[in-house]
C-alpha atoms as a printed R data frame, in Angstrom:
    type eleno elety resid chain resno       x      y       z
1   ATOM     1    CA   MET     A     1   0.044 -0.157  -0.301
2   ATOM     2    CA   THR     A     2   2.702  2.177   0.918
3   ATOM     3    CA   SER     A     3   4.768  1.563  -2.374
4   ATOM     4    CA   ARG     A     4   1.892  2.523  -4.372
5   ATOM     5    CA   LYS     A     5   0.875  5.778  -2.616
6   ATOM     6    CA   LYS     A     6   4.410  6.739  -3.076
7   ATOM     7    CA   TYR     A     7   3.687  5.782  -7.011
8   ATOM     8    CA   ARG     A     8   0.429  8.275  -7.006
9   ATOM     9    CA   ALA     A     9   2.914 11.003  -5.439
10  ATOM    10    CA   ALA     A    10   5.644 10.219  -7.355
11  ATOM    11    CA   SER     A    11   2.768 10.373 -10.798
12  ATOM    12    CA   PHE     A    12   1.045 13.489  -9.318
13  ATOM    13    CA   PHE     A    13   5.013 14.756  -9.297
14  ATOM    14    CA   HIS     A    14   5.767 14.455 -12.883
15  ATOM    15    CA   THR     A    15   2.701 15.376 -13.814
16  ATOM    16    CA   ARG     A    16   2.870 18.663 -12.662
17  ATOM    17    CA   LEU     A    17   6.585 19.249 -13.811
18  ATOM    18    CA   LEU     A    18   5.097 18.933 -17.025
19  ATOM    19    CA   SER     A    19   1.949 21.235 -16.295
20  ATOM    20    CA   ILE     A    20   4.903 23.643 -14.481
21  ATOM    21    CA   VAL     A    21   6.468 23.288 -17.750
22  ATOM    22    CA   SER     A    22   4.869 23.570 -20.501
23  ATOM    23    CA   ILE     A    23   3.357 27.320 -18.793
24  ATOM    24    CA   THR     A    24   7.067 28.225 -18.840
25  ATOM    25    CA   LEU     A    25   7.818 27.176 -22.631
26  ATOM    26    CA   ALA     A    26   3.802 28.991 -24.162
27  ATOM    27    CA   LEU     A    27   4.436 31.944 -21.368
28  ATOM    28    CA   PHE     A    28   8.436 32.449 -22.422
29  ATOM    29    CA   ILE     A    29   7.225 32.051 -26.563
30  ATOM    30    CA   LEU     A    30   5.331 34.696 -25.993
31  ATOM    31    CA   GLY     A    31   7.017 36.958 -23.874
32  ATOM    32    CA   GLY     A    32   9.730 36.638 -27.183
33  ATOM    33    CA   ILE     A    33   6.404 37.981 -28.845
34  ATOM    34    CA   ALA     A    34   6.457 41.287 -26.413
35  ATOM    35    CA   LEU     A    35   9.991 42.160 -26.840
36  ATOM    36    CA   VAL     A    36   9.862 42.270 -29.831
37  ATOM    37    CA   GLN     A    37   6.937 44.604 -30.309
38  ATOM    38    CA   ILE     A    38   8.608 46.616 -27.718
39  ATOM    39    CA   ALA     A    39  12.377 46.689 -29.369
40  ATOM    40    CA   GLY     A    40  10.452 48.134 -32.509
41  ATOM    41    CA   TRP     A    41   8.444 51.111 -31.136
42  ATOM    42    CA   GLN     A    42  11.829 52.037 -29.737
43  ATOM    43    CA   ILE     A    43  13.122 51.433 -33.147
44  ATOM    44    CA   GLU     A    44  11.133 53.418 -34.231
45  ATOM    45    CA   ARG     A    45  11.414 56.205 -31.907
46  ATOM    46    CA   LYS     A    46  14.692 56.408 -32.690
47  ATOM    47    CA   VAL     A    47  14.269 56.385 -35.594
48  ATOM    48    CA   LYS     A    48  11.697 58.880 -36.279
49  ATOM    49    CA   GLU     A    49  13.745 61.254 -33.757
50  ATOM    50    CA   GLN     A    50  16.418 61.661 -36.068
51  ATOM    51    CA   ILE     A    51  14.786 64.059 -38.476
52  ATOM    52    CA   SER     A    52  15.585 66.972 -37.976
53  ATOM    53    CA   PHE     A    53  15.313 70.834 -38.494
54  ATOM    54    CA   THR     A    54  18.093 73.265 -38.814
55  ATOM    55    CA   LEU     A    55  17.152 76.537 -38.707
56  ATOM    56    CA   LEU     A    56  20.301 79.563 -40.345
57  ATOM    57    CA   LEU     A    57  20.573 82.980 -37.860
58  ATOM    58    CA   PRO     A    58  20.558 85.991 -38.880
59  ATOM    59    CA   ILE     A    59  24.480 87.498 -38.597
60  ATOM    60    CA   THR     A    60  23.588 90.115 -36.561
61  ATOM    61    CA   ASN     A    61  22.643 88.462 -33.207
62  ATOM    62    CA   THR     A    62  24.117 88.575 -30.255
63  ATOM    63    CA   GLU     A    63  25.318 85.997 -28.612
64  ATOM    64    CA   LYS     A    64  22.519 86.482 -25.842
65  ATOM    65    CA   GLN     A    65  19.473 86.852 -28.914
66  ATOM    66    CA   ASN     A    66  21.287 83.357 -29.842
67  ATOM    67    CA   ALA     A    67  20.320 82.057 -26.723
68  ATOM    68    CA   GLU     A    68  17.452 82.620 -26.623
69  ATOM    69    CA   ILE     A    69  16.482 81.279 -29.407
70  ATOM    70    CA   CYS     A    70  17.581 78.125 -28.455
71  ATOM    71    CA   LYS     A    71  15.725 78.437 -24.802
72  ATOM    72    CA   ASN     A    72  12.278 78.735 -26.989
73  ATOM    73    CA   LEU     A    73  13.101 75.759 -29.309
74  ATOM    74    CA   GLU     A    74  13.411 73.846 -26.178
75  ATOM    75    CA   ALA     A    75  10.382 74.873 -24.627
76  ATOM    76    CA   LYS     A    76   8.091 73.960 -27.840
77  ATOM    77    CA   PRO     A    77   6.455 71.178 -27.090
78  ATOM    78    CA   PHE     A    78   6.965 69.442 -30.558
79  ATOM    79    CA   VAL     A    79  11.061 70.082 -30.070
80  ATOM    80    CA   LYS     A    80  13.625 66.468 -28.819
81  ATOM    81    CA   ALA     A    81  17.096 67.511 -28.643
82  ATOM    82    CA   VAL     A    82  18.206 71.313 -29.312
83  ATOM    83    CA   ARG     A    83  21.961 72.282 -30.841
84  ATOM    84    CA   TYR     A    84  23.600 74.792 -31.785
85  ATOM    85    CA   ILE     A    85  26.269 75.750 -34.336
86  ATOM    86    CA   SER     A    86  28.105 79.102 -33.945
87  ATOM    87    CA   ALA     A    87  29.508 79.676 -37.425
88  ATOM    88    CA   ASP     A    88  33.130 79.044 -36.299
89  ATOM    89    CA   GLU     A    89  32.339 75.526 -35.183
90  ATOM    90    CA   ALA     A    90  30.052 74.976 -38.713
91  ATOM    91    CA   ALA     A    91  33.231 76.413 -40.634
92  ATOM    92    CA   LYS     A    92  34.789 73.902 -38.691
93  ATOM    93    CA   GLU     A    93  32.372 70.918 -39.548
94  ATOM    94    CA   LEU     A    94  32.583 71.652 -42.909
95  ATOM    95    CA   GLU     A    95  36.553 71.732 -43.289
96  ATOM    96    CA   ALA     A    96  36.385 68.816 -41.046
97  ATOM    97    CA   GLU     A    97  33.874 66.953 -44.598
98  ATOM    98    CA   LEU     A    98  36.082 68.930 -47.520
99  ATOM    99    CA   GLY     A    99  39.762 69.138 -45.901
100 ATOM   100    CA   GLU     A   100  40.032 72.500 -46.343
101 ATOM   101    CA   ASN     A   101  38.666 75.946 -44.604
102 ATOM   102    CA   PRO     A   102  36.111 77.923 -46.074
103 ATOM   103    CA   SER     A   103  37.157 81.452 -43.518
104 ATOM   104    CA   ASN     A   104  40.593 80.210 -45.287
105 ATOM   105    CA   VAL     A   105  39.870 80.574 -49.275
106 ATOM   106    CA   LEU     A   106  36.831 83.908 -49.017
107 ATOM   107    CA   GLY     A   107  39.199 85.183 -46.679
108 ATOM   108    CA   TYR     A   108  36.391 85.531 -44.323
109 ATOM   109    CA   ASN     A   109  33.477 82.833 -42.610
110 ATOM   110    CA   PRO     A   110  31.015 82.513 -44.908
111 ATOM   111    CA   LEU     A   111  28.873 80.084 -42.717
112 ATOM   112    CA   GLN     A   112  25.428 81.533 -40.530
113 ATOM   113    CA   PRO     A   113  25.338 80.688 -36.800
114 ATOM   114    CA   MET     A   114  22.353 77.964 -37.046
115 ATOM   115    CA   VAL     A   115  20.464 75.784 -34.753
116 ATOM   116    CA   GLU     A   116  19.342 72.044 -35.072
117 ATOM   117    CA   VAL     A   117  16.253 70.827 -33.769
118 ATOM   118    CA   ASN     A   118  15.534 66.834 -33.950
119 ATOM   119    CA   LEU     A   119  11.984 66.363 -32.926
120 ATOM   120    CA   LYS     A   120  10.448 63.985 -30.560
121 ATOM   121    CA   SER     A   121   9.179 60.847 -31.991
122 ATOM   122    CA   GLU     A   122   5.490 61.623 -32.488
123 ATOM   123    CA   TYR     A   123   5.566 64.476 -34.150
124 ATOM   124    CA   THR     A   124   7.741 62.854 -36.845
125 ATOM   125    CA   HIS     A   125   4.108 62.247 -39.172
126 ATOM   126    CA   THR     A   126   4.217 63.641 -43.024
127 ATOM   127    CA   ASP     A   127   1.320 65.931 -41.732
128 ATOM   128    CA   SER     A   128   2.545 67.067 -38.925
129 ATOM   129    CA   LEU     A   129   6.019 68.309 -40.586
130 ATOM   130    CA   GLY     A   130   4.088 71.146 -42.416
131 ATOM   131    CA   LEU     A   131   2.747 72.255 -39.352
132 ATOM   132    CA   VAL     A   132   6.203 72.388 -37.211
133 ATOM   133    CA   GLU     A   133   7.934 74.327 -39.844
134 ATOM   134    CA   GLU     A   134   5.303 76.067 -39.808
135 ATOM   135    CA   GLU     A   135   5.461 77.664 -36.990
136 ATOM   136    CA   MET     A   136   9.856 77.401 -36.176
137 ATOM   137    CA   SER     A   137   9.468 79.875 -39.551
138 ATOM   138    CA   ASN     A   138   6.953 82.431 -37.493
139 ATOM   139    CA   MET     A   139  11.213 83.283 -35.477
140 ATOM   140    CA   ASN     A   140  12.130 84.687 -37.959
141 ATOM   141    CA   THR     A   141  14.716 82.781 -39.179
142 ATOM   142    CA   ASP     A   142  15.463 80.177 -42.483
143 ATOM   143    CA   VAL     A   143  14.060 77.250 -41.843
144 ATOM   144    CA   GLY     A   144  15.158 73.639 -44.065
145 ATOM   145    CA   LEU     A   145  13.962 71.075 -42.886
146 ATOM   146    CA   THR     A   146  16.213 67.720 -43.050
147 ATOM   147    CA   TYR     A   147  14.650 64.514 -43.972
148 ATOM   148    CA   ARG     A   148  13.831 62.173 -47.140
149 ATOM   149    CA   GLU     A   149   9.510 62.593 -47.094
150 ATOM   150    CA   ASP     A   150   9.842 59.341 -49.681
151 ATOM   151    CA   LEU     A   151  11.930 57.510 -46.822
152 ATOM   152    CA   LEU     A   152  10.016 58.844 -43.638
153 ATOM   153    CA   ASP     A   153   6.923 57.274 -45.228
154 ATOM   154    CA   GLN     A   154   8.484 53.960 -46.051
155 ATOM   155    CA   VAL     A   155   9.614 53.541 -42.291
156 ATOM   156    CA   GLN     A   156   5.841 54.166 -41.574
157 ATOM   157    CA   ARG     A   157   4.853 51.577 -43.814
158 ATOM   158    CA   ASN     A   158   7.341 49.456 -42.861
159 ATOM   159    CA   MET     A   159   7.337 49.591 -38.666
160 ATOM   160    CA   ASN     A   160   3.273 49.823 -39.600
161 ATOM   161    CA   THR     A   161   3.013 46.124 -41.520
162 ATOM   162    CA   TRP     A   162   5.853 44.902 -38.719
163 ATOM   163    CA   ARG     A   163   3.299 45.747 -36.406
164 ATOM   164    CA   ILE     A   164   0.602 43.887 -37.447
165 ATOM   165    CA   VAL     A   165   2.383 41.350 -38.184
166 ATOM   166    CA   LEU     A   166   3.381 40.869 -34.460
167 ATOM   167    CA   TRP     A   167   0.364 42.196 -32.987
168 ATOM   168    CA   VAL     A   168  -1.742 38.695 -35.403
169 ATOM   169    CA   LEU     A   169   1.182 36.420 -34.567
170 ATOM   170    CA   GLY     A   170   1.101 37.885 -30.408
171 ATOM   171    CA   VAL     A   171  -2.587 36.440 -30.397
172 ATOM   172    CA   LEU     A   172  -1.934 33.225 -31.724
173 ATOM   173    CA   MET     A   173   0.326 32.928 -29.559
174 ATOM   174    CA   LEU     A   174  -2.085 33.238 -26.709
175 ATOM   175    CA   ILE     A   175  -4.581 31.048 -28.323
176 ATOM   176    CA   VAL     A   176  -2.092 28.370 -28.197
177 ATOM   177    CA   CYS     A   177  -1.341 29.766 -24.332
178 ATOM   178    CA   PHE     A   178  -3.863 29.093 -22.945
179 ATOM   179    CA   ILE     A   179  -5.061 25.959 -24.683
180 ATOM   180    CA   GLN     A   180  -1.037 24.258 -23.716
181 ATOM   181    CA   ILE     A   181  -1.971 25.385 -20.507
182 ATOM   182    CA   ASN     A   182  -5.513 24.447 -20.725
183 ATOM   183    CA   ASN     A   183  -4.263 21.011 -21.759
184 ATOM   184    CA   THR     A   184  -1.810 20.321 -19.155
185 ATOM   185    CA   THR     A   185  -3.919 21.754 -15.969
186 ATOM   186    CA   ARG     A   186  -7.166 19.034 -17.548
187 ATOM   187    CA   LEU     A   187  -3.828 16.694 -17.011
188 ATOM   188    CA   VAL     A   188  -3.102 17.876 -14.129
189 ATOM   189    CA   ILE     A   189  -7.172 17.100 -12.148
190 ATOM   190    CA   TYR     A   190  -7.785 14.669 -14.551
191 ATOM   191    CA   GLY     A   191  -6.038 12.953 -11.886
192 ATOM   192    CA   LYS     A   192  -7.521 14.175  -9.181
193 ATOM   193    CA   ARG     A   193 -10.763 13.410 -10.686
194 ATOM   194    CA   MET     A   194 -11.274  9.947  -8.542
195 ATOM   195    CA   GLN     A   195 -11.125 12.203  -5.087
196 ATOM   196    CA   ILE     A   196 -13.147 14.868  -6.854
197 ATOM   197    CA   ARG     A   197 -16.239 12.399  -7.476
198 ATOM   198    CA   THR     A   198 -15.365 11.157  -3.536
199 ATOM   199    CA   MET     A   199 -16.133 14.840  -1.987
200 ATOM   200    CA   SER     A   200 -19.235 15.045  -4.207
201 ATOM   201    CA   LEU     A   201 -20.777 12.183  -3.415
202 ATOM   202    CA   VAL     A   202 -20.503 13.176   0.724
203 ATOM   203    CA   GLY     A   203 -21.844 17.058   0.058
204 ATOM   204    CA   ALA     A   204 -19.023 18.368  -0.560
205 ATOM   205    CA   THR     A   205 -19.588 22.004  -2.383
206 ATOM   206    CA   PRO     A   206 -18.868 22.855  -6.196
207 ATOM   207    CA   GLY     A   207 -16.585 25.758  -3.923
208 ATOM   208    CA   PHE     A   208 -14.739 23.094  -0.878
209 ATOM   209    CA   ILE     A   209 -14.147 21.124  -4.139
210 ATOM   210    CA   GLN     A   210 -12.536 23.121  -6.517
211 ATOM   211    CA   ARG     A   211 -11.174 25.986  -4.020
212 ATOM   212    CA   PRO     A   212  -7.295 23.770  -3.419
213 ATOM   213    CA   ILE     A   213  -7.367 22.865  -6.902
214 ATOM   214    CA   ILE     A   214  -8.188 26.117  -8.595
215 ATOM   215    CA   GLY     A   215  -5.746 27.312  -6.062
216 ATOM   216    CA   GLN     A   216  -2.888 24.394  -6.972
217 ATOM   217    CA   SER     A   217  -2.785 25.701 -10.233
218 ATOM   218    CA   VAL     A   218  -2.711 29.449  -9.872
219 ATOM   219    CA   LEU     A   219  -0.142 27.927  -7.892
220 ATOM   220    CA   ASP     A   220   1.920 25.947 -10.869
221 ATOM   221    CA   GLY     A   221   0.300 28.782 -13.186
222 ATOM   222    CA   LEU     A   222   2.530 31.926 -11.276
223 ATOM   223    CA   ILE     A   223   5.909 29.517 -10.834
224 ATOM   224    CA   GLY     A   224   5.450 28.130 -14.712
225 ATOM   225    CA   ALA     A   225   5.221 33.023 -14.974
226 ATOM   226    CA   LEU     A   226   7.939 33.633 -13.376
227 ATOM   227    CA   LEU     A   227  10.116 31.351 -14.304
228 ATOM   228    CA   SER     A   228   9.532 32.386 -18.043
229 ATOM   229    CA   VAL     A   229  10.451 35.845 -16.428
230 ATOM   230    CA   VAL     A   230  13.926 35.700 -15.115
231 ATOM   231    CA   VAL     A   231  15.104 32.497 -18.990
232 ATOM   232    CA   TRP     A   232  14.292 35.397 -20.840
233 ATOM   233    CA   GLY     A   233  16.392 38.081 -18.278
234 ATOM   234    CA   ILE     A   234  18.936 34.839 -18.163
235 ATOM   235    CA   VAL     A   235  19.179 35.454 -21.616
236 ATOM   236    CA   ILE     A   236  19.495 39.207 -21.776
237 ATOM   237    CA   ILE     A   237  22.225 39.121 -20.032
238 ATOM   238    CA   VAL     A   238  24.123 36.365 -21.704
239 ATOM   239    CA   VAL     A   239  23.492 38.656 -25.030
240 ATOM   240    CA   LYS     A   240  24.303 41.917 -24.076
241 ATOM   241    CA   SER     A   241  27.646 40.317 -22.023
242 ATOM   242    CA   TYR     A   242  28.649 37.539 -24.520
243 ATOM   243    CA   LEU     A   243  27.519 38.879 -28.002
244 ATOM   244    CA   PHE     A   244  28.048 42.338 -26.791
245 ATOM   245    CA   LEU     A   245  25.084 43.481 -28.574
246 ATOM   246    CA   ASP     A   246  23.089 46.950 -26.251
247 ATOM   247    CA   ILE     A   247  19.731 45.530 -26.687
248 ATOM   248    CA   LEU     A   248  18.842 47.190 -23.091
249 ATOM   249    CA   SER     A   249  19.123 50.135 -25.665
250 ATOM   250    CA   TYR     A   250  15.377 49.431 -26.772
251 ATOM   251    CA   LEU     A   251  13.594 47.845 -23.998
252 ATOM   252    CA   PRO     A   252  13.264 50.680 -21.187
253 ATOM   253    CA   TRP     A   253  13.039 49.073 -17.980
254 ATOM   254    CA   LEU     A   254   9.926 49.943 -17.198
255 ATOM   255    CA   HIS     A   255   8.719 48.275 -20.221
256 ATOM   256    CA   LEU     A   256  10.701 45.324 -19.520
257 ATOM   257    CA   LEU     A   257   8.966 45.690 -16.096
258 ATOM   258    CA   LEU     A   258   5.032 46.032 -17.497
259 ATOM   259    CA   GLY     A   259   6.028 43.108 -19.653
260 ATOM   260    CA   GLY     A   260   7.360 40.330 -16.158
261 ATOM   261    CA   VAL     A   261   4.110 42.225 -15.188
262 ATOM   262    CA   VAL     A   262   2.079 40.425 -17.930
263 ATOM   263    CA   ILE     A   263   3.406 37.751 -18.293
264 ATOM   264    CA   LEU     A   264   3.046 36.631 -13.906
265 ATOM   265    CA   VAL     A   265  -0.774 38.447 -14.905
266 ATOM   266    CA   LEU     A   266  -1.629 36.163 -17.434
267 ATOM   267    CA   GLY     A   267   0.199 32.957 -16.037
268 ATOM   268    CA   THR     A   268  -2.149 33.038 -12.933
269 ATOM   269    CA   ILE     A   269  -5.479 34.376 -14.931
270 ATOM   270    CA   ILE     A   270  -5.018 31.132 -17.221
271 ATOM   271    CA   SER     A   271  -4.623 28.782 -15.049
272 ATOM   272    CA   ALA     A   272  -6.872 29.340 -12.949
273 ATOM   273    CA   LEU     A   273  -9.700 29.947 -15.664
274 ATOM   274    CA   THR     A   274  -8.168 26.486 -17.462
275 ATOM   275    CA   SER     A   275  -8.588 24.355 -13.743
276 ATOM   276    CA   TRP     A   276 -12.571 25.653 -12.871
277 ATOM   277    CA   ARG     A   277 -12.966 24.634 -15.808
278 ATOM   278    CA   ALA     A   278 -11.856 21.449 -15.941
279 ATOM   279    CA   THR     A   279 -13.095 20.872 -11.785
280 ATOM   280    CA   ARG     A   280 -16.351 21.521 -12.921
281 ATOM   281    CA   LYS     A   281 -16.191 19.370 -15.337
282 ATOM   282    CA   TYR     A   282 -15.227 16.033 -12.828
283 ATOM   283    CA   ILE     A   283 -17.591 17.626 -10.363
284 ATOM   284    CA   ARG     A   284 -20.574 17.406 -13.344
285 ATOM   285    CA   MET     A   285 -20.330 14.551 -14.491
286 ATOM   286    CA   ASP     A   286 -21.820 11.042 -13.771
287 ATOM   287    CA   SER     A   287 -20.411  8.576 -12.336
288 ATOM   288    CA   GLY     A   288 -20.936  6.110 -15.047
289 ATOM   289    CA   LYS     A   289 -18.612  8.345 -17.362
290 ATOM   290    CA   ILE     A   290 -15.928  9.278 -14.467
291 ATOM   291    CA   TYR     A   291 -15.378  5.548 -14.608
292 ATOM   292    CA   LEU     A   292 -15.067  4.950 -18.466
293 ATOM   293    CA   ILE     A   293 -12.624  8.430 -19.273
C-alpha cells in the first residue's frame, strides 16, 4: 500500500512538473514576441527622432539673442533636442568634411550660426511636419527641414506592417498558450478526478472542492510565469555580456517591468480559468462516465 501511494505521489509530481514546464515554455515564447514588439517601438522612435530642422540665424544676432532662441525652442512641445552651432563651429565641421576651411579660401567666414532641432517621434508624421515647419518659420529665421519624405513614408509603412504581423502572432500565441496550459492543467486534474467525485458524493460543495485545486493550479501558473521571466532575464544578460549587443538600449526598464507583470498575470489568470473549467467538468460528470475515461 505504501509503495502504491509513493507511486501515485511520484506520478502526480511528474504531472505537475510537466504542467509547470509547459506553462514556462508557452509564456516564454509569448514573452519573446512581447520583447520584439517593445524593441520595434524603440527602433521606430529612434529612427523618427533622427529627423531634424536646421534654423539659420541672422549674422547680426548677438550670442544672447541666439541663446534666447534656443531657450524658446526647447520649450516647444514637439522639440526633442536643440543643438546650437556657431559660425566658427560650422566652419570647422565643413573643414572636416571638405578638408579645407572656407575662411582660408574666401578670406572670411561665409557661414551663419544655426540651430539643429530634433523632433519628438510623435511629431514626425508627414501631416505634422508641415505644421511644425510653419511654426518655426514664424521665429524670424531661415528654416531648412533635412529629411527625405519618401524614406519617412517607407519607414512608417514598414513599421505598420511589422506591428500588424507582431499583433497577429501575439494573438495566435496567446491562443496557443491558453490551449497548452488548458491541456496540461486538465491532465493534472484528471489524476484527481476520483478524489473530486468522492468529495462530491459526500456532500462537499463545488466551491469547497474547487478552491484547493484552483489554488494549486494558480501556484503552478505563477511558478511557470516567473520561470519564463527569469529565463528571459538570463537571455538578455547573456546577449549583452557575451555577444556585446546593447540590447537594453531598445528595452526600457519600465517596459520590461510591465511586460514581466503582464506575463505573471496571464499565467495566473489562464491557470485559474482552465482549472476551474476542468474541475467543474468532473464535478458535474455522471458516475458511470467518470469510470470510463
